[in-house]
Amino acid sequence: MTIARALTIAGSDSGGGAGIQADLKTFQELRAFGMSAITAVTAQNTLGVQGIYPMSTEAVAKQIDAIGEDIGADAVKTGMLFSSDIIICVAEKLQQYKWEKVVVDPVMIAKGGAALLLKESIRALKQSLLPLAYVVTPNIPEAELLTDMQIISLEDRKEAAKKLVAYGAKHVVMKGGHDPAEADEIVDLLYDGRDFYEFRSDRKATRHTHGTGCTFAAAITAELAKGQSVLDAVPVAKAFIQAAIEDTLHLGHGHGPTNHWAYRERRNNR
C-alpha cells in the first residue's frame, strides 16, 4: 500500500488549534502520514499570542533535511515562517528536494491580531516562495497585503488572484471568510491560471474559528499528497473545515479551536 506523505513547515501553537498541531491532526484525519519542521515556537491560547520564539535557519534547514534525506514528502505545506531568512531557507530546501506540490498558506496575522510575519518579510514571500507555490491559500486581508490592492468585490478577488499567479503561483485559493458582504454564506475562489471556480458554504456565527486557515490548507495538502488534483482537493478541504467549524468543541475563553475529528465522524455516521 502506498502511504501518502505530507510535510508541514510552520510554527507551533501551544494551544493546539493552529500551526503544526492543526496540520498534523488534519493530515492524520485524512489518512496522510504527517511530518513537521518547526519554524517558531509560540506561546498562545484562545485569548491570544503571548510570545513568539523563532528557530534559527540552521534548525529549520536541519529539520527539512531530516525528512528530505529519508522519508521524503508527496506534498508540503508552509505556514508561519516569520522572517525573511526563514522564508529564503525554506525556498532553497523546497528546490533542493524538488518538491513540487507545495501549498503556501501565507500566515501573517493571528486571530487576536498578533503579527506572525515581519512586515519586511512580505517581499521575500512574494519573490522567493510564491514562485514555488503549487497552491497559495490567502484570506482576503493576506491577499490585499500580497497584491497591494484593496479587495471589496468578487471581481477584486479575481483580479488579486491573477496577480498572485503572475508572481508564479500555479493555483490560488482565496478564502472568503473575511468578506463582510457575504453575511449568510462564504465563497472561496479557486483560480488555476485560466478558469475560476466558486465553492460556497453557509456561514456559521461562532467565535470558535482559531486555526481555520491552517486546517483548510492542510486538508488540501493531504489530498494532494494522496494524488488528488487541486480541483478535487478543494471541495474535500471545504467539507473538512465546514464540519470542523459547525461541530465546535467550545474550548477556551476566546477564539476557540475547530473540531478536527468532525469530518471523520460525519462520514462514519452516514
PDB file of C-alpha atoms in Angstrom:
ATOM      1  CA  MET A   1       0.000   0.000   0.000  1.00  0.00           C
ATOM      2  CA  THR A   2       1.299   3.441  -0.927  1.00  0.00           C
ATOM      3  CA  ILE A   3       1.442   5.784   2.040  1.00  0.00           C
ATOM      4  CA  ALA A   4       0.739   9.458   1.337  1.00  0.00           C
ATOM      5  CA  ARG A   5       3.413  11.626   2.982  1.00  0.00           C
ATOM      6  CA  ALA A   6       2.691  15.231   3.968  1.00  0.00           C
ATOM      7  CA  LEU A   7       5.177  17.674   5.470  1.00  0.00           C
ATOM      8  CA  THR A   8       4.240  20.889   7.253  1.00  0.00           C
ATOM      9  CA  ILE A   9       6.782  23.675   7.701  1.00  0.00           C
ATOM     10  CA  ALA A  10       5.204  26.058  10.181  1.00  0.00           C
ATOM     11  CA  GLY A  11       5.032  27.408  13.715  1.00  0.00           C
ATOM     12  CA  SER A  12       4.000  25.506  16.821  1.00  0.00           C
ATOM     13  CA  ASP A  13       0.786  26.564  18.563  1.00  0.00           C
ATOM     14  CA  SER A  14       0.841  25.598  22.237  1.00  0.00           C
ATOM     15  CA  GLY A  15      -2.965  25.873  22.330  1.00  0.00           C
ATOM     16  CA  GLY A  16      -3.263  23.132  19.714  1.00  0.00           C
ATOM     17  CA  GLY A  17      -5.710  24.891  17.412  1.00  0.00           C
ATOM     18  CA  ALA A  18      -3.471  26.159  14.628  1.00  0.00           C
ATOM     19  CA  GLY A  19       0.000  25.736  13.155  1.00  0.00           C
ATOM     20  CA  ILE A  20       1.893  22.465  13.317  1.00  0.00           C
ATOM     21  CA  GLN A  21      -0.630  20.926  15.685  1.00  0.00           C
ATOM     22  CA  ALA A  22      -3.631  21.647  13.457  1.00  0.00           C
ATOM     23  CA  ASP A  23      -1.755  20.472  10.369  1.00  0.00           C
ATOM     24  CA  LEU A  24      -0.747  17.125  11.852  1.00  0.00           C
ATOM     25  CA  LYS A  25      -4.267  16.496  13.158  1.00  0.00           C
ATOM     26  CA  THR A  26      -5.673  17.226   9.712  1.00  0.00           C
ATOM     27  CA  PHE A  27      -3.133  15.011   7.943  1.00  0.00           C
ATOM     28  CA  GLN A  28      -3.983  12.148  10.290  1.00  0.00           C
ATOM     29  CA  GLU A  29      -7.743  12.532   9.833  1.00  0.00           C
ATOM     30  CA  LEU A  30      -7.337  12.452   6.046  1.00  0.00           C
ATOM     31  CA  ARG A  31      -5.025   9.420   6.133  1.00  0.00           C
ATOM     32  CA  ALA A  32      -1.758  11.105   5.218  1.00  0.00           C
ATOM     33  CA  PHE A  33       1.410  10.455   7.218  1.00  0.00           C
ATOM     34  CA  GLY A  34       2.292  13.806   8.761  1.00  0.00           C
ATOM     35  CA  MET A  35       5.782  15.211   9.370  1.00  0.00           C
ATOM     36  CA  SER A  36       6.911  18.620  10.564  1.00  0.00           C
ATOM     37  CA  ALA A  37       9.643  21.233  10.521  1.00  0.00           C
ATOM     38  CA  ILE A  38       9.036  23.871  13.180  1.00  0.00           C
ATOM     39  CA  THR A  39       9.908  27.458  12.238  1.00  0.00           C
ATOM     40  CA  ALA A  40       8.912  29.103  15.517  1.00  0.00           C
ATOM     41  CA  VAL A  41       7.522  28.183  18.899  1.00  0.00           C
ATOM     42  CA  THR A  42       4.621  30.318  20.050  1.00  0.00           C
ATOM     43  CA  ALA A  43       3.086  30.631  23.489  1.00  0.00           C
ATOM     44  CA  GLN A  44      -0.589  31.087  22.709  1.00  0.00           C
ATOM     45  CA  ASN A  45      -4.100  30.030  23.619  1.00  0.00           C
ATOM     46  CA  THR A  46      -7.620  31.043  22.641  1.00  0.00           C
ATOM     47  CA  LEU A  47      -7.066  34.502  24.146  1.00  0.00           C
ATOM     48  CA  GLY A  48      -4.076  35.419  22.004  1.00  0.00           C
ATOM     49  CA  VAL A  49      -0.344  35.090  21.412  1.00  0.00           C
ATOM     50  CA  GLN A  50       1.800  35.657  24.486  1.00  0.00           C
ATOM     51  CA  GLY A  51       5.186  35.040  22.883  1.00  0.00           C
ATOM     52  CA  ILE A  52       6.946  34.131  19.613  1.00  0.00           C
ATOM     53  CA  TYR A  53      10.319  32.384  19.620  1.00  0.00           C
ATOM     54  CA  PRO A  54      11.663  31.827  16.090  1.00  0.00           C
ATOM     55  CA  MET A  55      14.010  28.963  15.282  1.00  0.00           C
ATOM     56  CA  SER A  56      17.390  29.553  13.678  1.00  0.00           C
ATOM     57  CA  THR A  57      17.644  28.974   9.948  1.00  0.00           C
ATOM     58  CA  GLU A  58      20.069  26.141  10.695  1.00  0.00           C
ATOM     59  CA  ALA A  59      17.465  24.419  12.873  1.00  0.00           C
ATOM     60  CA  VAL A  60      14.800  24.810  10.188  1.00  0.00           C
ATOM     61  CA  ALA A  61      17.125  23.537   7.468  1.00  0.00           C
ATOM     62  CA  LYS A  62      18.213  20.519   9.539  1.00  0.00           C
ATOM     63  CA  GLN A  63      14.605  19.502  10.183  1.00  0.00           C
ATOM     64  CA  ILE A  64      13.762  19.693   6.485  1.00  0.00           C
ATOM     65  CA  ASP A  65      16.931  17.780   5.588  1.00  0.00           C
ATOM     66  CA  ALA A  66      15.960  15.049   8.052  1.00  0.00           C
ATOM     67  CA  ILE A  67      12.762  14.497   6.067  1.00  0.00           C
ATOM     68  CA  GLY A  68      14.179  15.043   2.598  1.00  0.00           C
ATOM     69  CA  GLU A  69      17.093  12.656   3.068  1.00  0.00           C
ATOM     70  CA  ASP A  70      14.991   9.811   4.465  1.00  0.00           C
ATOM     71  CA  ILE A  71      11.198   9.597   4.321  1.00  0.00           C
ATOM     72  CA  GLY A  72      10.510  12.210   1.645  1.00  0.00           C
ATOM     73  CA  ALA A  73       7.251  14.042   1.011  1.00  0.00           C
ATOM     74  CA  ASP A  74       4.491  13.846  -1.581  1.00  0.00           C
ATOM     75  CA  ALA A  75       3.177  17.303  -0.683  1.00  0.00           C
ATOM     76  CA  VAL A  76       4.440  20.129   1.505  1.00  0.00           C
ATOM     77  CA  LYS A  77       2.583  22.902   3.309  1.00  0.00           C
ATOM     78  CA  THR A  78       4.171  26.096   4.581  1.00  0.00           C
ATOM     79  CA  GLY A  79       2.534  28.170   7.288  1.00  0.00           C
ATOM     80  CA  MET A  80       4.025  30.671   9.706  1.00  0.00           C
ATOM     81  CA  LEU A  81       7.573  31.421   8.515  1.00  0.00           C
ATOM     82  CA  PHE A  82       8.055  34.692  10.439  1.00  0.00           C
ATOM     83  CA  SER A  83      11.247  36.116   8.886  1.00  0.00           C
ATOM     84  CA  SER A  84      12.907  36.689   5.515  1.00  0.00           C
ATOM     85  CA  ASP A  85      15.803  34.433   6.462  1.00  0.00           C
ATOM     86  CA  ILE A  86      13.492  31.515   7.227  1.00  0.00           C
ATOM     87  CA  ILE A  87      11.463  32.109   4.050  1.00  0.00           C
ATOM     88  CA  ILE A  88      14.589  32.051   1.896  1.00  0.00           C
ATOM     89  CA  CYS A  89      15.895  28.972   3.723  1.00  0.00           C
ATOM     90  CA  VAL A  90      12.624  27.115   3.159  1.00  0.00           C
ATOM     91  CA  ALA A  91      12.503  28.129  -0.511  1.00  0.00           C
ATOM     92  CA  GLU A  92      16.034  26.808  -1.049  1.00  0.00           C
ATOM     93  CA  LYS A  93      15.168  23.492   0.577  1.00  0.00           C
ATOM     94  CA  LEU A  94      11.977  23.086  -1.467  1.00  0.00           C
ATOM     95  CA  GLN A  95      14.075  23.476  -4.597  1.00  0.00           C
ATOM     96  CA  GLN A  96      16.851  21.224  -3.312  1.00  0.00           C
ATOM     97  CA  TYR A  97      14.465  18.314  -2.787  1.00  0.00           C
ATOM     98  CA  LYS A  98      12.442  19.139  -5.911  1.00  0.00           C
ATOM     99  CA  TRP A  99       9.160  19.179  -4.017  1.00  0.00           C
ATOM    100  CA  GLU A 100       6.569  20.464  -6.468  1.00  0.00           C
ATOM    101  CA  LYS A 101       3.248  20.056  -4.664  1.00  0.00           C
ATOM    102  CA  VAL A 102       3.780  22.970  -2.321  1.00  0.00           C
ATOM    103  CA  VAL A 103       0.828  24.612  -0.572  1.00  0.00           C
ATOM    104  CA  VAL A 104       1.723  28.091   0.689  1.00  0.00           C
ATOM    105  CA  ASP A 105      -0.541  29.384   3.439  1.00  0.00           C
ATOM    106  CA  PRO A 106       0.735  32.980   3.816  1.00  0.00           C
ATOM    107  CA  VAL A 107       0.198  33.229   7.567  1.00  0.00           C
ATOM    108  CA  MET A 108       0.609  36.866   8.562  1.00  0.00           C
ATOM    109  CA  ILE A 109      -1.714  37.788  11.435  1.00  0.00           C
ATOM    110  CA  ALA A 110      -3.144  35.697  14.276  1.00  0.00           C
ATOM    111  CA  LYS A 111      -6.859  35.755  15.116  1.00  0.00           C
ATOM    112  CA  GLY A 112      -6.140  38.068  18.040  1.00  0.00           C
ATOM    113  CA  GLY A 113      -4.171  40.500  15.861  1.00  0.00           C
ATOM    114  CA  ALA A 114      -0.571  39.451  16.649  1.00  0.00           C
ATOM    115  CA  ALA A 115       1.834  39.706  13.698  1.00  0.00           C
ATOM    116  CA  LEU A 116       3.109  36.274  12.654  1.00  0.00           C
ATOM    117  CA  LEU A 117       5.177  37.560   9.745  1.00  0.00           C
ATOM    118  CA  LEU A 118       7.557  40.502   9.926  1.00  0.00           C
ATOM    119  CA  LYS A 119       6.487  43.284   7.536  1.00  0.00           C
ATOM    120  CA  GLU A 120       9.853  43.310   5.804  1.00  0.00           C
ATOM    121  CA  SER A 121       9.390  39.609   5.033  1.00  0.00           C
ATOM    122  CA  ILE A 122       6.470  40.103   2.648  1.00  0.00           C
ATOM    123  CA  ARG A 123       8.864  40.852  -0.217  1.00  0.00           C
ATOM    124  CA  ALA A 124      10.766  37.617   0.414  1.00  0.00           C
ATOM    125  CA  LEU A 125       7.487  35.714   0.464  1.00  0.00           C
ATOM    126  CA  LYS A 126       6.478  37.185  -2.892  1.00  0.00           C
ATOM    127  CA  GLN A 127       9.864  36.811  -4.573  1.00  0.00           C
ATOM    128  CA  SER A 128      11.206  33.541  -3.124  1.00  0.00           C
ATOM    129  CA  LEU A 129       8.240  31.401  -2.093  1.00  0.00           C
ATOM    130  CA  LEU A 130       5.231  32.258  -4.256  1.00  0.00           C
ATOM    131  CA  PRO A 131       7.051  31.218  -7.469  1.00  0.00           C
ATOM    132  CA  LEU A 132       7.366  27.744  -5.918  1.00  0.00           C
ATOM    133  CA  ALA A 133       3.724  27.512  -4.832  1.00  0.00           C
ATOM    134  CA  TYR A 134       1.567  24.879  -6.475  1.00  0.00           C
ATOM    135  CA  VAL A 135      -1.285  26.349  -4.429  1.00  0.00           C
ATOM    136  CA  VAL A 136      -1.420  29.553  -2.392  1.00  0.00           C
ATOM    137  CA  THR A 137      -4.300  29.962   0.078  1.00  0.00           C
ATOM    138  CA  PRO A 138      -4.616  33.586   1.264  1.00  0.00           C
ATOM    139  CA  ASN A 139      -7.591  35.059   3.052  1.00  0.00           C
ATOM    140  CA  ILE A 140      -8.714  38.480   1.857  1.00  0.00           C
ATOM    141  CA  PRO A 141      -6.508  40.590   4.214  1.00  0.00           C
ATOM    142  CA  GLU A 142      -3.473  38.485   3.262  1.00  0.00           C
ATOM    143  CA  ALA A 143      -4.263  38.815  -0.431  1.00  0.00           C
ATOM    144  CA  GLU A 144      -4.503  42.587  -0.009  1.00  0.00           C
ATOM    145  CA  LEU A 145      -1.032  42.721   1.560  1.00  0.00           C
ATOM    146  CA  LEU A 146       0.447  40.478  -1.130  1.00  0.00           C
ATOM    147  CA  THR A 147      -1.076  42.350  -4.064  1.00  0.00           C
ATOM    148  CA  ASP A 148      -1.076  45.942  -2.703  1.00  0.00           C
ATOM    149  CA  MET A 149      -4.720  46.374  -3.619  1.00  0.00           C
ATOM    150  CA  GLN A 150      -7.999  46.803  -1.785  1.00  0.00           C
ATOM    151  CA  ILE A 151     -10.354  43.857  -2.169  1.00  0.00           C
ATOM    152  CA  ILE A 152     -14.068  44.602  -1.808  1.00  0.00           C
ATOM    153  CA  SER A 153     -15.923  42.701  -4.514  1.00  0.00           C
ATOM    154  CA  LEU A 154     -15.681  39.251  -6.034  1.00  0.00           C
ATOM    155  CA  GLU A 155     -14.214  40.890  -9.134  1.00  0.00           C
ATOM    156  CA  ASP A 156     -11.487  42.396  -6.939  1.00  0.00           C
ATOM    157  CA  ARG A 157     -10.706  38.926  -5.667  1.00  0.00           C
ATOM    158  CA  LYS A 158     -10.398  37.645  -9.212  1.00  0.00           C
ATOM    159  CA  GLU A 159      -8.020  40.463 -10.094  1.00  0.00           C
ATOM    160  CA  ALA A 160      -5.924  39.736  -6.993  1.00  0.00           C
ATOM    161  CA  ALA A 161      -5.830  36.035  -7.896  1.00  0.00           C
ATOM    162  CA  LYS A 162      -4.482  36.923 -11.331  1.00  0.00           C
ATOM    163  CA  LYS A 163      -1.731  38.989  -9.688  1.00  0.00           C
ATOM    164  CA  LEU A 164      -0.746  36.079  -7.446  1.00  0.00           C
ATOM    165  CA  VAL A 165      -0.497  33.776 -10.451  1.00  0.00           C
ATOM    166  CA  ALA A 166       1.633  36.433 -12.143  1.00  0.00           C
ATOM    167  CA  TYR A 167       4.001  36.158  -9.155  1.00  0.00           C
ATOM    168  CA  GLY A 168       4.436  32.489 -10.048  1.00  0.00           C
ATOM    169  CA  ALA A 169       1.817  30.566  -8.075  1.00  0.00           C
ATOM    170  CA  LYS A 170       0.178  27.789 -10.111  1.00  0.00           C
ATOM    171  CA  HIS A 171      -3.187  27.907  -8.312  1.00  0.00           C
ATOM    172  CA  VAL A 172      -4.825  30.423  -5.977  1.00  0.00           C
ATOM    173  CA  VAL A 173      -7.494  29.502  -3.454  1.00  0.00           C
ATOM    174  CA  MET A 174      -8.731  32.775  -1.972  1.00  0.00           C
ATOM    175  CA  LYS A 175     -10.781  32.208   1.144  1.00  0.00           C
ATOM    176  CA  GLY A 176     -13.908  34.309   1.609  1.00  0.00           C
ATOM    177  CA  GLY A 177     -14.417  34.131   5.350  1.00  0.00           C
ATOM    178  CA  HIS A 178     -13.333  37.751   5.864  1.00  0.00           C
ATOM    179  CA  ASP A 179     -15.745  39.157   3.270  1.00  0.00           C
ATOM    180  CA  PRO A 180     -18.332  41.237   5.197  1.00  0.00           C
ATOM    181  CA  ALA A 181     -20.565  41.440   2.116  1.00  0.00           C
ATOM    182  CA  GLU A 182     -21.261  37.717   2.303  1.00  0.00           C
ATOM    183  CA  ALA A 183     -23.276  37.680   5.510  1.00  0.00           C
ATOM    184  CA  ASP A 184     -25.013  34.328   5.069  1.00  0.00           C
ATOM    185  CA  GLU A 185     -22.517  32.357   3.037  1.00  0.00           C
ATOM    186  CA  ILE A 186     -18.818  32.040   2.367  1.00  0.00           C
ATOM    187  CA  VAL A 187     -17.477  31.920  -1.180  1.00  0.00           C
ATOM    188  CA  ASP A 188     -13.997  30.508  -1.664  1.00  0.00           C
ATOM    189  CA  LEU A 189     -12.482  31.229  -5.066  1.00  0.00           C
ATOM    190  CA  LEU A 190     -10.131  28.888  -6.957  1.00  0.00           C
ATOM    191  CA  TYR A 191      -8.114  30.176  -9.911  1.00  0.00           C
ATOM    192  CA  ASP A 192      -5.922  27.823 -11.930  1.00  0.00           C
ATOM    193  CA  GLY A 193      -4.398  30.450 -14.190  1.00  0.00           C
ATOM    194  CA  ARG A 194      -7.182  30.080 -16.716  1.00  0.00           C
ATOM    195  CA  ASP A 195     -10.542  29.383 -15.092  1.00  0.00           C
ATOM    196  CA  PHE A 196     -12.281  30.465 -11.889  1.00  0.00           C
ATOM    197  CA  TYR A 197     -14.271  28.107  -9.663  1.00  0.00           C
ATOM    198  CA  GLU A 198     -16.501  29.118  -6.752  1.00  0.00           C
ATOM    199  CA  PHE A 199     -17.111  26.972  -3.666  1.00  0.00           C
ATOM    200  CA  ARG A 200     -19.968  28.106  -1.440  1.00  0.00           C
ATOM    201  CA  SER A 201     -20.932  27.170   2.107  1.00  0.00           C
ATOM    202  CA  ASP A 202     -23.181  28.505   4.845  1.00  0.00           C
ATOM    203  CA  ARG A 203     -21.585  30.892   7.315  1.00  0.00           C
ATOM    204  CA  LYS A 204     -21.815  29.805  10.953  1.00  0.00           C
ATOM    205  CA  ALA A 205     -21.858  32.515  13.607  1.00  0.00           C
ATOM    206  CA  THR A 206     -19.215  31.371  16.093  1.00  0.00           C
ATOM    207  CA  ARG A 207     -16.070  32.634  17.782  1.00  0.00           C
ATOM    208  CA  HIS A 208     -14.519  29.162  17.621  1.00  0.00           C
ATOM    209  CA  THR A 209     -12.583  29.603  14.382  1.00  0.00           C
ATOM    210  CA  HIS A 210      -8.963  29.544  15.545  1.00  0.00           C
ATOM    211  CA  GLY A 211      -6.811  27.678  13.032  1.00  0.00           C
ATOM    212  CA  THR A 212      -9.330  27.542  10.194  1.00  0.00           C
ATOM    213  CA  GLY A 213      -6.819  28.755   7.615  1.00  0.00           C
ATOM    214  CA  CYS A 214      -4.135  26.304   8.705  1.00  0.00           C
ATOM    215  CA  THR A 215      -6.591  23.432   8.748  1.00  0.00           C
ATOM    216  CA  PHE A 216      -8.059  24.246   5.337  1.00  0.00           C
ATOM    217  CA  ALA A 217      -4.623  24.447   3.700  1.00  0.00           C
ATOM    218  CA  ALA A 218      -3.502  21.278   5.469  1.00  0.00           C
ATOM    219  CA  ALA A 219      -6.536  19.414   4.122  1.00  0.00           C
ATOM    220  CA  ILE A 220      -5.637  20.496   0.585  1.00  0.00           C
ATOM    221  CA  THR A 221      -2.069  19.323   1.217  1.00  0.00           C
ATOM    222  CA  ALA A 222      -3.201  15.916   2.447  1.00  0.00           C
ATOM    223  CA  GLU A 223      -5.374  15.385  -0.607  1.00  0.00           C
ATOM    224  CA  LEU A 224      -2.575  16.436  -2.957  1.00  0.00           C
ATOM    225  CA  ALA A 225      -0.245  14.001  -1.166  1.00  0.00           C
ATOM    226  CA  LYS A 226      -2.752  11.253  -1.968  1.00  0.00           C
ATOM    227  CA  GLY A 227      -2.615  12.140  -5.652  1.00  0.00           C
ATOM    228  CA  GLN A 228      -5.763  14.228  -5.959  1.00  0.00           C
ATOM    229  CA  SER A 229      -5.971  17.246  -8.263  1.00  0.00           C
ATOM    230  CA  VAL A 230      -6.410  20.743  -6.837  1.00  0.00           C
ATOM    231  CA  LEU A 231      -9.957  20.840  -8.214  1.00  0.00           C
ATOM    232  CA  ASP A 232     -10.758  17.637  -6.319  1.00  0.00           C
ATOM    233  CA  ALA A 233      -8.792  18.584  -3.177  1.00  0.00           C
ATOM    234  CA  VAL A 234     -10.519  21.913  -2.523  1.00  0.00           C
ATOM    235  CA  PRO A 235     -14.060  20.500  -2.043  1.00  0.00           C
ATOM    236  CA  VAL A 236     -12.711  17.956   0.457  1.00  0.00           C
ATOM    237  CA  ALA A 237     -10.892  20.711   2.341  1.00  0.00           C
ATOM    238  CA  LYS A 238     -14.045  22.823   2.238  1.00  0.00           C
ATOM    239  CA  ALA A 239     -16.156  19.996   3.688  1.00  0.00           C
ATOM    240  CA  PHE A 240     -13.474  19.245   6.289  1.00  0.00           C
ATOM    241  CA  ILE A 241     -13.288  22.790   7.640  1.00  0.00           C
ATOM    242  CA  GLN A 242     -17.058  23.285   7.445  1.00  0.00           C
ATOM    243  CA  ALA A 243     -17.588  20.259   9.682  1.00  0.00           C
ATOM    244  CA  ALA A 244     -14.774  21.398  11.983  1.00  0.00           C
ATOM    245  CA  ILE A 245     -16.433  24.792  12.461  1.00  0.00           C
ATOM    246  CA  GLU A 246     -20.024  23.595  12.743  1.00  0.00           C
ATOM    247  CA  ASP A 247     -19.362  20.766  15.240  1.00  0.00           C
ATOM    248  CA  THR A 248     -17.488  23.077  17.587  1.00  0.00           C
ATOM    249  CA  LEU A 249     -15.721  21.944  20.755  1.00  0.00           C
ATOM    250  CA  HIS A 250     -16.421  25.082  22.847  1.00  0.00           C
ATOM    251  CA  LEU A 251     -12.906  25.159  24.284  1.00  0.00           C
ATOM    252  CA  GLY A 252     -11.280  28.191  25.884  1.00  0.00           C
ATOM    253  CA  HIS A 253     -12.454  31.694  26.712  1.00  0.00           C
ATOM    254  CA  GLY A 254     -11.556  33.373  23.409  1.00  0.00           C
ATOM    255  CA  HIS A 255     -11.242  32.275  19.778  1.00  0.00           C
ATOM    256  CA  GLY A 256     -11.563  28.544  20.329  1.00  0.00           C
ATOM    257  CA  PRO A 257     -10.158  25.809  18.056  1.00  0.00           C
ATOM    258  CA  THR A 258     -12.111  23.893  15.462  1.00  0.00           C
ATOM    259  CA  ASN A 259     -13.029  20.212  15.714  1.00  0.00           C
ATOM    260  CA  HIS A 260     -10.577  18.204  13.645  1.00  0.00           C
ATOM    261  CA  TRP A 261     -12.398  14.878  14.035  1.00  0.00           C
ATOM    262  CA  ALA A 262     -15.821  16.220  12.976  1.00  0.00           C
ATOM    263  CA  TYR A 263     -15.361  15.369   9.273  1.00  0.00           C
ATOM    264  CA  ARG A 264     -14.483  11.746  10.057  1.00  0.00           C
ATOM    265  CA  GLU A 265     -17.388  11.366  12.482  1.00  0.00           C
ATOM    266  CA  ARG A 266     -19.833  12.739   9.926  1.00  0.00           C
ATOM    267  CA  ARG A 267     -18.601  10.294   7.303  1.00  0.00           C
ATOM    268  CA  ASN A 268     -18.771   7.369   9.746  1.00  0.00           C
ATOM    269  CA  ASN A 269     -22.352   8.280  10.720  1.00  0.00           C
ATOM    270  CA  ARG A 270     -23.684   8.380   7.160  1.00  0.00           C
TER     271      ARG A 270
END
